[in-house]
Amino acid sequence: MDAKQLLLTRQSTPRLVAPAPNDEQLTFLLDAAARVPDHGALTPWEFIIAVDDGLAKLADIFVAAAKAQGADDAMITKAGNMPYRAPMVITVVAKTQQHDKVPAIEQHIAAGCATMAMQQAAFAIGLGAVWRSGDFAFNTDVNNALGLAADDQIVGFLYVGTPAVVAPIKPLKSGQQFARYL
């Protein structure tokens, strides 16, 4: 797939099944993430990979967080099932550092770019991925269970796997409708 085709046809793939990316594919995704714009070369991110038993651990973290919030039984069940929507979940964390020239927002954006790069890389090699966030991305109990610092911020959960179905490519959107000149 050439770069133009990737950029104009990339889409989220919410229905994912095994197999998860193999070691070579995962290395490609992580290497793509490491190439994103990164002002000051701070690498302000961490990728927490859940696969196999890690999915169960992530499910336990989500269930505990849901219970701590006083969620009802239906939400607790949903929380426990969330990690199993794909054979691999990569939690992407913005790990900001104090820097005179690189504000925290730029570091968060860099972590977001890393997430997008991994999703594009997955799509480019025939895998599927969907970037999700939701309440657990902003949940202190989840952060603590993952061993994150107080200033760390989950920017998303990247669900990665093999597409369950071949989805038709969505129609091309014109970016011109969102542009204006000064």
Coordinates of N, CA and C in Angstrom, one line a residue:
M1 N 0.8 -1.2 0.0 CA 0.0 0.0 0.0 C 0.9 1.2 0.0
D2 N 0.7 2.1 -0.9 CA 1.5 3.4 -1.0 C 0.9 4.4 0.0
A3 N 1.7 5.4 0.3 CA 1.4 6.4 1.4 C 0.1 7.1 1.0
K4 N -0.2 7.5 -0.2 CA -1.4 8.2 -0.6 C -2.6 7.3 -0.3
Q5 N -2.5 6.1 -0.8 CA -3.7 5.2 -0.5 C -3.9 5.0 1.0
L6 N -2.9 4.8 1.7 CA -3.0 4.7 3.2 C -3.7 5.9 3.8
L7 N -3.3 7.1 3.4 CA -3.8 8.3 4.0 C -5.3 8.6 3.6
L8 N -5.6 8.1 2.4 CA -7.0 8.4 2.0 C -8.0 7.3 2.2
T9 N -7.5 6.1 2.6 CA -8.4 5.0 2.8 C -8.4 4.5 4.3
R10 N -7.5 4.9 5.1 CA -7.4 4.4 6.5 C -8.7 4.6 7.2
Q11 N -9.1 3.6 7.9 CA -10.3 3.8 8.7 C -10.2 2.9 10.0
S12 N -11.0 3.2 10.9 CA -11.1 2.4 12.1 C -11.7 1.0 11.8
T13 N -11.3 0.0 12.5 CA -11.8 -1.4 12.4 C -12.3 -1.8 13.7
P14 N -13.5 -1.6 14.0 CA -14.0 -2.0 15.4 C -14.2 -3.5 15.6
R15 N -14.4 -4.3 14.6 CA -14.6 -5.7 14.8 C -13.3 -6.5 14.5
L16 N -12.6 -6.9 15.6 CA -11.3 -7.5 15.5 C -11.3 -8.8 16.2
V17 N -10.5 -9.7 15.6 CA -10.4 -11.1 16.1 C -8.9 -11.5 16.1
A18 N -8.6 -12.6 16.7 CA -7.3 -13.2 16.7 C -6.9 -13.6 15.2
P19 N -5.7 -13.5 14.9 CA -4.5 -13.4 15.8 C -4.2 -11.9 16.0
A20 N -3.6 -11.7 17.2 CA -3.0 -10.4 17.5 C -1.8 -10.2 16.6
P21 N -1.2 -9.0 16.5 CA 0.0 -8.8 15.8 C 1.1 -9.7 16.3
N22 N 1.9 -10.3 15.4 CA 3.0 -11.1 15.8 C 4.1 -10.1 16.3
D23 N 5.3 -10.7 16.7 CA 6.4 -9.8 17.2 C 6.9 -8.9 16.2
E24 N 7.0 -9.3 14.9 CA 7.5 -8.5 13.9 C 6.5 -7.4 13.6
Q25 N 5.2 -7.7 13.5 CA 4.2 -6.7 13.3 C 4.1 -5.7 14.4
L26 N 4.2 -6.1 15.6 CA 4.2 -5.2 16.8 C 5.4 -4.3 16.8
T27 N 6.5 -4.8 16.4 CA 7.7 -4.0 16.3 C 7.5 -2.9 15.3
F28 N 6.9 -3.2 14.2 CA 6.6 -2.3 13.1 C 5.7 -1.2 13.6
L29 N 4.6 -1.5 14.4 CA 3.7 -0.6 14.9 C 4.4 0.4 15.9
L30 N 5.2 -0.2 16.8 CA 5.9 0.6 17.8 C 7.0 1.5 17.1
D31 N 7.7 1.0 16.1 CA 8.7 1.8 15.4 C 8.0 3.0 14.7
A32 N 6.8 2.7 14.1 CA 6.1 3.8 13.4 C 5.7 4.9 14.5
A33 N 5.3 4.4 15.6 CA 4.9 5.4 16.7 C 6.1 6.3 17.1
A34 N 7.2 5.7 17.1 CA 8.4 6.4 17.5 C 8.9 7.4 16.5
R35 N 8.3 7.4 15.3 CA 8.7 8.4 14.2 C 7.9 9.6 14.2
V36 N 6.9 9.8 15.0 CA 6.0 10.9 14.9 C 6.7 12.2 15.3
P37 N 6.1 13.4 15.0 CA 6.7 14.7 15.4 C 6.8 14.7 16.9
D38 N 7.9 15.1 17.4 CA 8.2 15.0 18.9 C 9.2 16.2 19.2
H39 N 8.6 17.4 19.4 CA 9.3 18.6 19.7 C 10.2 18.3 20.9
G40 N 11.5 18.6 20.8 CA 12.5 18.4 21.8 C 12.9 17.0 22.0
A41 N 12.5 16.1 21.1 CA 12.8 14.7 21.2 C 12.6 14.1 22.6
L42 N 11.5 14.4 23.2 CA 11.2 14.0 24.6 C 10.6 12.6 24.7
T43 N 10.2 12.1 23.6 CA 9.4 10.8 23.6 C 8.5 10.7 24.8
P44 N 7.5 11.6 24.8 CA 6.6 11.7 25.9 C 5.4 10.7 25.9
W45 N 5.8 9.4 25.8 CA 4.7 8.4 25.7 C 5.2 7.1 26.3
E46 N 4.3 6.3 26.6 CA 4.5 4.9 27.0 C 3.4 4.1 26.4
F47 N 3.8 2.9 26.0 CA 2.8 1.9 25.4 C 2.7 0.7 26.3
I48 N 1.5 0.5 26.9 CA 1.3 -0.6 27.8 C 0.5 -1.6 27.0
I49 N 1.1 -2.8 26.7 CA 0.6 -3.8 25.8 C -0.1 -4.9 26.6
A50 N -1.4 -5.1 26.3 CA -2.1 -6.2 26.9 C -2.5 -7.2 25.8
V51 N -2.0 -8.4 26.0 CA -2.3 -9.5 25.1 C -2.4 -10.8 26.0
D52 N -3.2 -11.8 25.6 CA -3.3 -13.0 26.4 C -3.7 -12.7 27.8
D53 N -2.9 -13.1 28.8 CA -3.2 -12.8 30.2 C -3.3 -11.3 30.5
G54 N -2.6 -10.5 29.8 CA -2.7 -9.1 30.0 C -4.1 -8.5 29.7
L55 N -4.8 -9.1 28.8 CA -6.2 -8.7 28.6 C -7.1 -9.0 29.9
A56 N -6.8 -10.1 30.5 CA -7.5 -10.4 31.8 C -7.2 -9.4 32.9
K57 N -5.9 -9.0 32.9 CA -5.5 -8.0 33.9 C -6.1 -6.7 33.7
L58 N -6.2 -6.3 32.4 CA -6.8 -5.0 32.0 C -8.3 -5.1 32.4
A59 N -8.9 -6.2 32.1 CA -10.4 -6.4 32.4 C -10.6 -6.2 33.9
D60 N -9.7 -6.8 34.7 CA -9.8 -6.7 36.2 C -9.7 -5.3 36.6
I61 N -8.8 -4.5 36.0 CA -8.6 -3.1 36.3 C -9.8 -2.3 36.0
F62 N -10.4 -2.6 34.8 CA -11.6 -1.9 34.4 C -12.8 -2.2 35.4
V63 N -12.9 -3.5 35.7 CA -14.0 -3.9 36.6 C -13.8 -3.2 38.0
A64 N -12.6 -3.3 38.5 CA -12.4 -2.6 39.8 C -12.7 -1.1 39.8
A65 N -12.3 -0.5 38.7 CA -12.6 1.0 38.5 C -14.1 1.2 38.4
A66 N -14.8 0.4 37.7 CA -16.3 0.5 37.6 C -17.0 0.3 38.9
K67 N -16.5 -0.7 39.7 CA -17.1 -0.9 41.0 C -16.8 0.3 41.9
A68 N -15.6 0.8 41.9 CA -15.2 2.0 42.7 C -16.1 3.2 42.4
Q69 N -16.6 3.3 41.1 CA -17.4 4.4 40.7 C -18.9 4.1 41.1
G70 N -19.2 3.0 41.6 CA -20.6 2.6 42.0 C -21.4 2.2 40.8
A71 N -20.8 1.7 39.7 CA -21.5 1.3 38.5 C -22.4 0.1 38.8
D72 N -23.5 0.0 38.0 CA -24.4 -1.1 38.2 C -23.9 -2.3 37.6
D73 N -24.5 -3.4 37.8 CA -24.0 -4.7 37.3 C -23.8 -4.8 35.8
A74 N -24.7 -4.2 35.0 CA -24.5 -4.2 33.6 C -23.3 -3.5 33.2
M75 N -23.0 -2.3 33.8 CA -21.7 -1.6 33.5 C -20.5 -2.4 33.9
I76 N -20.6 -3.0 35.0 CA -19.4 -3.8 35.5 C -19.2 -5.0 34.6
T77 N -20.2 -5.6 34.1 CA -20.0 -6.7 33.1 C -19.4 -6.1 31.8
K78 N -19.9 -5.0 31.4 CA -19.4 -4.3 30.1 C -17.9 -4.0 30.3
A79 N -17.6 -3.5 31.5 CA -16.2 -3.1 31.7 C -15.3 -4.3 31.6
G80 N -15.8 -5.4 32.2 CA -15.0 -6.7 32.1 C -14.8 -7.2 30.7
N81 N -15.7 -6.9 29.9 CA -15.7 -7.4 28.5 C -14.9 -6.5 27.5
M82 N -14.7 -5.3 27.9 CA -14.1 -4.3 27.0 C -12.7 -4.7 26.4
P83 N -11.8 -5.2 27.2 CA -10.5 -5.5 26.7 C -10.5 -6.7 25.6
Y84 N -11.6 -7.5 25.7 CA -11.7 -8.6 24.8 C -12.3 -8.3 23.4
R85 N -12.5 -7.0 23.1 CA -13.0 -6.6 21.8 C -11.9 -6.8 20.8
A86 N -10.7 -7.1 21.2 CA -9.5 -7.3 20.3 C -8.5 -8.2 21.0
P87 N -7.7 -8.9 20.2 CA -6.7 -9.8 20.8 C -5.5 -9.0 21.4
M88 N -5.4 -7.7 21.2 CA -4.4 -6.9 21.8 C -4.9 -5.5 22.0
V89 N -4.6 -4.9 23.2 CA -5.0 -3.6 23.5 C -3.7 -2.9 23.9
I90 N -3.4 -1.8 23.3 CA -2.2 -0.9 23.6 C -2.7 0.3 24.3
T91 N -2.4 0.5 25.5 CA -2.8 1.7 26.3 C -1.7 2.7 26.0
V92 N -2.1 3.8 25.4 CA -1.1 4.8 25.1 C -1.2 5.9 26.1
V93 N 0.0 6.2 26.8 CA 0.0 7.2 27.9 C 0.9 8.3 27.5
A94 N 0.4 9.6 27.7 CA 1.2 10.7 27.5 C 2.0 10.9 28.9
K95 N 3.3 10.9 28.8 CA 4.1 11.1 30.0 C 4.8 12.4 29.8
T96 N 4.2 13.4 30.3 CA 4.8 14.8 30.1 C 5.9 15.0 31.0
Q97 N 6.8 15.9 30.5 CA 8.0 16.3 31.3 C 8.0 17.8 31.3
Q98 N 8.4 18.4 32.4 CA 8.6 19.8 32.5 C 9.6 20.3 31.5
H99 N 9.3 21.2 30.6 CA 10.2 21.7 29.6 C 9.9 23.1 29.3
D100 N 10.9 24.0 29.2 CA 10.7 25.4 28.9 C 10.1 25.7 27.5
K101 N 10.5 24.8 26.5 CA 10.0 25.1 25.2 C 8.9 24.2 24.7
V102 N 8.6 23.1 25.4 CA 7.6 22.1 25.0 C 6.5 22.0 26.0
P103 N 5.4 22.7 25.8 CA 4.3 22.7 26.8 C 3.7 21.3 26.8
A104 N 3.0 21.0 27.9 CA 2.4 19.7 28.1 C 1.4 19.3 26.9
I105 N 0.7 20.3 26.4 CA -0.2 20.0 25.3 C 0.5 19.5 24.1
E106 N 1.7 20.0 23.8 CA 2.4 19.4 22.7 C 2.8 18.0 22.9
Q107 N 3.1 17.7 24.2 CA 3.5 16.3 24.5 C 2.3 15.4 24.4
H108 N 1.1 15.9 24.8 CA -0.1 15.1 24.7 C -0.4 14.8 23.2
I109 N -0.2 15.9 22.4 CA -0.5 15.7 21.0 C 0.5 14.7 20.4
A110 N 1.8 14.8 20.8 CA 2.8 13.8 20.3 C 2.3 12.4 20.6
A111 N 1.8 12.1 21.8 CA 1.4 10.8 22.2 C 0.2 10.4 21.3
G112 N -0.7 11.4 21.1 CA -1.8 11.1 20.2 C -1.4 10.8 18.8
C113 N -0.4 11.5 18.3 CA 0.2 11.2 17.0 C 0.8 9.8 16.9
A114 N 1.4 9.4 18.0 CA 2.0 8.0 18.1 C 0.8 7.0 18.0
T115 N -0.3 7.3 18.6 CA -1.4 6.4 18.6 C -1.9 6.3 17.1
M116 N -2.1 7.4 16.5 CA -2.5 7.4 15.1 C -1.5 6.7 14.2
A117 N -0.2 6.9 14.4 CA 0.8 6.2 13.6 C 0.7 4.7 13.7
M118 N 0.4 4.2 14.9 CA 0.3 2.8 15.1 C -1.0 2.3 14.4
Q119 N -2.1 3.1 14.5 CA -3.3 2.6 13.8 C -3.0 2.6 12.3
Q120 N -2.4 3.6 11.7 CA -2.1 3.6 10.3 C -1.2 2.5 9.9
A121 N -0.2 2.2 10.8 CA 0.8 1.1 10.5 C 0.0 -0.2 10.4
A122 N -0.9 -0.4 11.4 CA -1.7 -1.6 11.4 C -2.5 -1.8 10.1
F123 N -3.1 -0.7 9.7 CA -3.9 -0.7 8.5 C -3.0 -1.0 7.3
A124 N -1.8 -0.4 7.2 CA -0.9 -0.6 6.1 C -0.5 -2.1 5.9
I125 N -0.4 -2.8 7.0 CA 0.0 -4.2 6.9 C -1.1 -5.2 7.0
G126 N -2.3 -4.7 6.8 CA -3.5 -5.6 6.7 C -4.1 -6.0 8.1
L127 N -3.7 -5.4 9.1 CA -4.3 -5.6 10.4 C -5.4 -4.5 10.6
G128 N -6.2 -4.6 11.6 CA -7.2 -3.6 11.9 C -6.9 -3.0 13.3
A129 N -7.4 -1.8 13.5 CA -7.2 -1.2 14.8 C -8.3 -0.1 14.9
V130 N -8.7 0.1 16.2 CA -9.6 1.2 16.5 C -9.1 1.9 17.8
W131 N -9.1 3.2 17.8 CA -8.6 4.0 18.9 C -9.9 4.4 19.7
R132 N -9.9 3.9 21.0 CA -11.0 4.2 21.8 C -10.4 5.0 23.1
S133 N -11.3 5.8 23.7 CA -11.0 6.5 24.9 C -12.0 6.1 25.9
G134 N -12.9 7.0 26.3 CA -13.9 6.7 27.2 C -13.5 7.1 28.7
D135 N -14.4 6.8 29.6 CA -14.2 7.2 31.0 C -12.9 6.6 31.6
F136 N -12.6 5.4 31.2 CA -11.4 4.7 31.8 C -10.1 5.4 31.5
A137 N -10.1 6.2 30.4 CA -8.9 6.9 30.1 C -8.6 8.1 31.0
F138 N -9.7 8.4 31.8 CA -9.6 9.6 32.7 C -9.9 9.2 34.1
N139 N -9.7 7.9 34.4 CA -10.0 7.3 35.7 C -8.8 7.2 36.6
T140 N -8.8 7.8 37.7 CA -7.7 7.7 38.6 C -7.3 6.3 39.1
D141 N -8.4 5.5 39.3 CA -8.2 4.1 39.7 C -7.5 3.3 38.6
V142 N -7.8 3.5 37.4 CA -7.2 2.9 36.2 C -5.7 3.3 36.2
N143 N -5.5 4.6 36.3 CA -4.1 5.1 36.2 C -3.3 4.5 37.3
N144 N -3.8 4.5 38.5 CA -3.1 3.9 39.7 C -2.8 2.4 39.4
A145 N -3.7 1.7 39.0 CA -3.6 0.2 38.7 C -2.5 0.0 37.6
L146 N -2.4 0.9 36.7 CA -1.4 0.8 35.6 C 0.0 1.3 36.1
G147 N 0.1 1.8 37.3 CA 1.3 2.4 37.8 C 1.7 3.7 37.2
L148 N 0.7 4.5 36.8 CA 1.0 5.8 36.2 C 1.2 6.9 37.2
A149 N 2.0 7.9 36.9 CA 2.2 9.0 37.7 C 1.0 10.0 37.7
A150 N 0.9 10.9 38.6 CA -0.2 11.8 38.7 C -0.3 12.7 37.4
D151 N 0.8 13.0 36.8 CA 0.7 13.9 35.6 C 0.6 13.1 34.3
D152 N 0.6 11.8 34.4 CA 0.4 11.0 33.2 C -1.0 11.0 32.7
Q153 N -1.3 10.9 31.4 CA -2.6 10.9 30.9 C -2.8 9.9 29.8
I154 N -3.7 9.0 30.0 CA -4.0 8.0 29.0 C -4.7 8.8 27.8
V155 N -4.1 8.7 26.6 CA -4.7 9.3 25.5 C -5.6 8.4 24.7
G156 N -5.5 7.1 25.0 CA -6.4 6.2 24.3 C -6.0 4.7 24.5
F157 N -6.9 3.9 24.2 CA -6.7 2.4 24.1 C -6.8 2.0 22.7
L158 N -5.7 1.5 22.1 CA -5.7 1.1 20.7 C -5.9 -0.4 20.7
Y159 N -7.1 -0.7 20.2 CA -7.4 -2.1 20.0 C -6.9 -2.6 18.7
V160 N -6.1 -3.7 18.7 CA -5.5 -4.1 17.4 C -5.7 -5.6 17.2
G161 N -5.9 -6.0 16.0 CA -6.1 -7.4 15.7 C -6.3 -7.6 14.2
T162 N -6.9 -8.7 13.9 CA -7.3 -9.1 12.5 C -8.7 -8.7 12.2
P163 N -8.9 -8.0 11.2 CA -10.3 -7.6 10.9 C -11.2 -8.8 10.8
A164 N -12.4 -8.7 11.5 CA -13.4 -9.8 11.5 C -14.1 -9.9 10.1
V165 N -14.2 -8.8 9.5 CA -14.9 -8.7 8.2 C -14.1 -7.7 7.3
V166 N -14.2 -7.8 6.0 CA -13.6 -6.8 5.1 C -14.7 -5.7 5.0
A167 N -14.4 -4.6 5.6 CA -15.3 -3.5 5.6 C -15.1 -2.7 4.3
P168 N -16.2 -2.2 3.7 CA -16.0 -1.4 2.5 C -15.3 0.0 2.9
I169 N -14.5 0.5 2.1 CA -13.8 1.7 2.3 C -14.9 2.8 2.3
K170 N -14.8 3.6 3.3 CA -15.8 4.8 3.4 C -15.5 5.8 2.3
P171 N -16.6 6.5 1.9 CA -16.4 7.5 0.9 C -15.4 8.6 1.3
L172 N -14.6 9.0 0.3 CA -13.6 10.1 0.6 C -14.3 11.4 1.0
K173 N -13.8 12.0 2.1 CA -14.3 13.3 2.5 C -13.3 14.3 1.9
S174 N -13.9 15.4 1.6 CA -13.1 16.5 1.1 C -12.6 17.4 2.2
G175 N -11.4 17.5 2.4 CA -10.8 18.3 3.5 C -11.0 19.8 3.2
Q176 N -11.3 20.2 1.9 CA -11.5 21.6 1.6 C -12.7 22.2 2.4
Q177 N -13.7 21.4 2.7 CA -14.8 22.0 3.4 C -14.5 22.5 4.8
F178 N -13.3 22.1 5.3 CA -12.9 22.5 6.7 C -11.8 23.5 6.6
A179 N -11.4 24.0 5.4 CA -10.3 24.9 5.2 C -10.8 26.3 4.9
R180 N -10.0 27.3 5.3 CA -10.3 28.7 4.9 C -9.0 29.4 4.8
Y181 N -8.9 30.4 4.0 CA -7.7 31.2 3.8 C -7.8 32.6 4.5
L182 N -6.7 33.1 5.0 CA -6.7 34.4 5.5 C -6.3 35.4 4.5

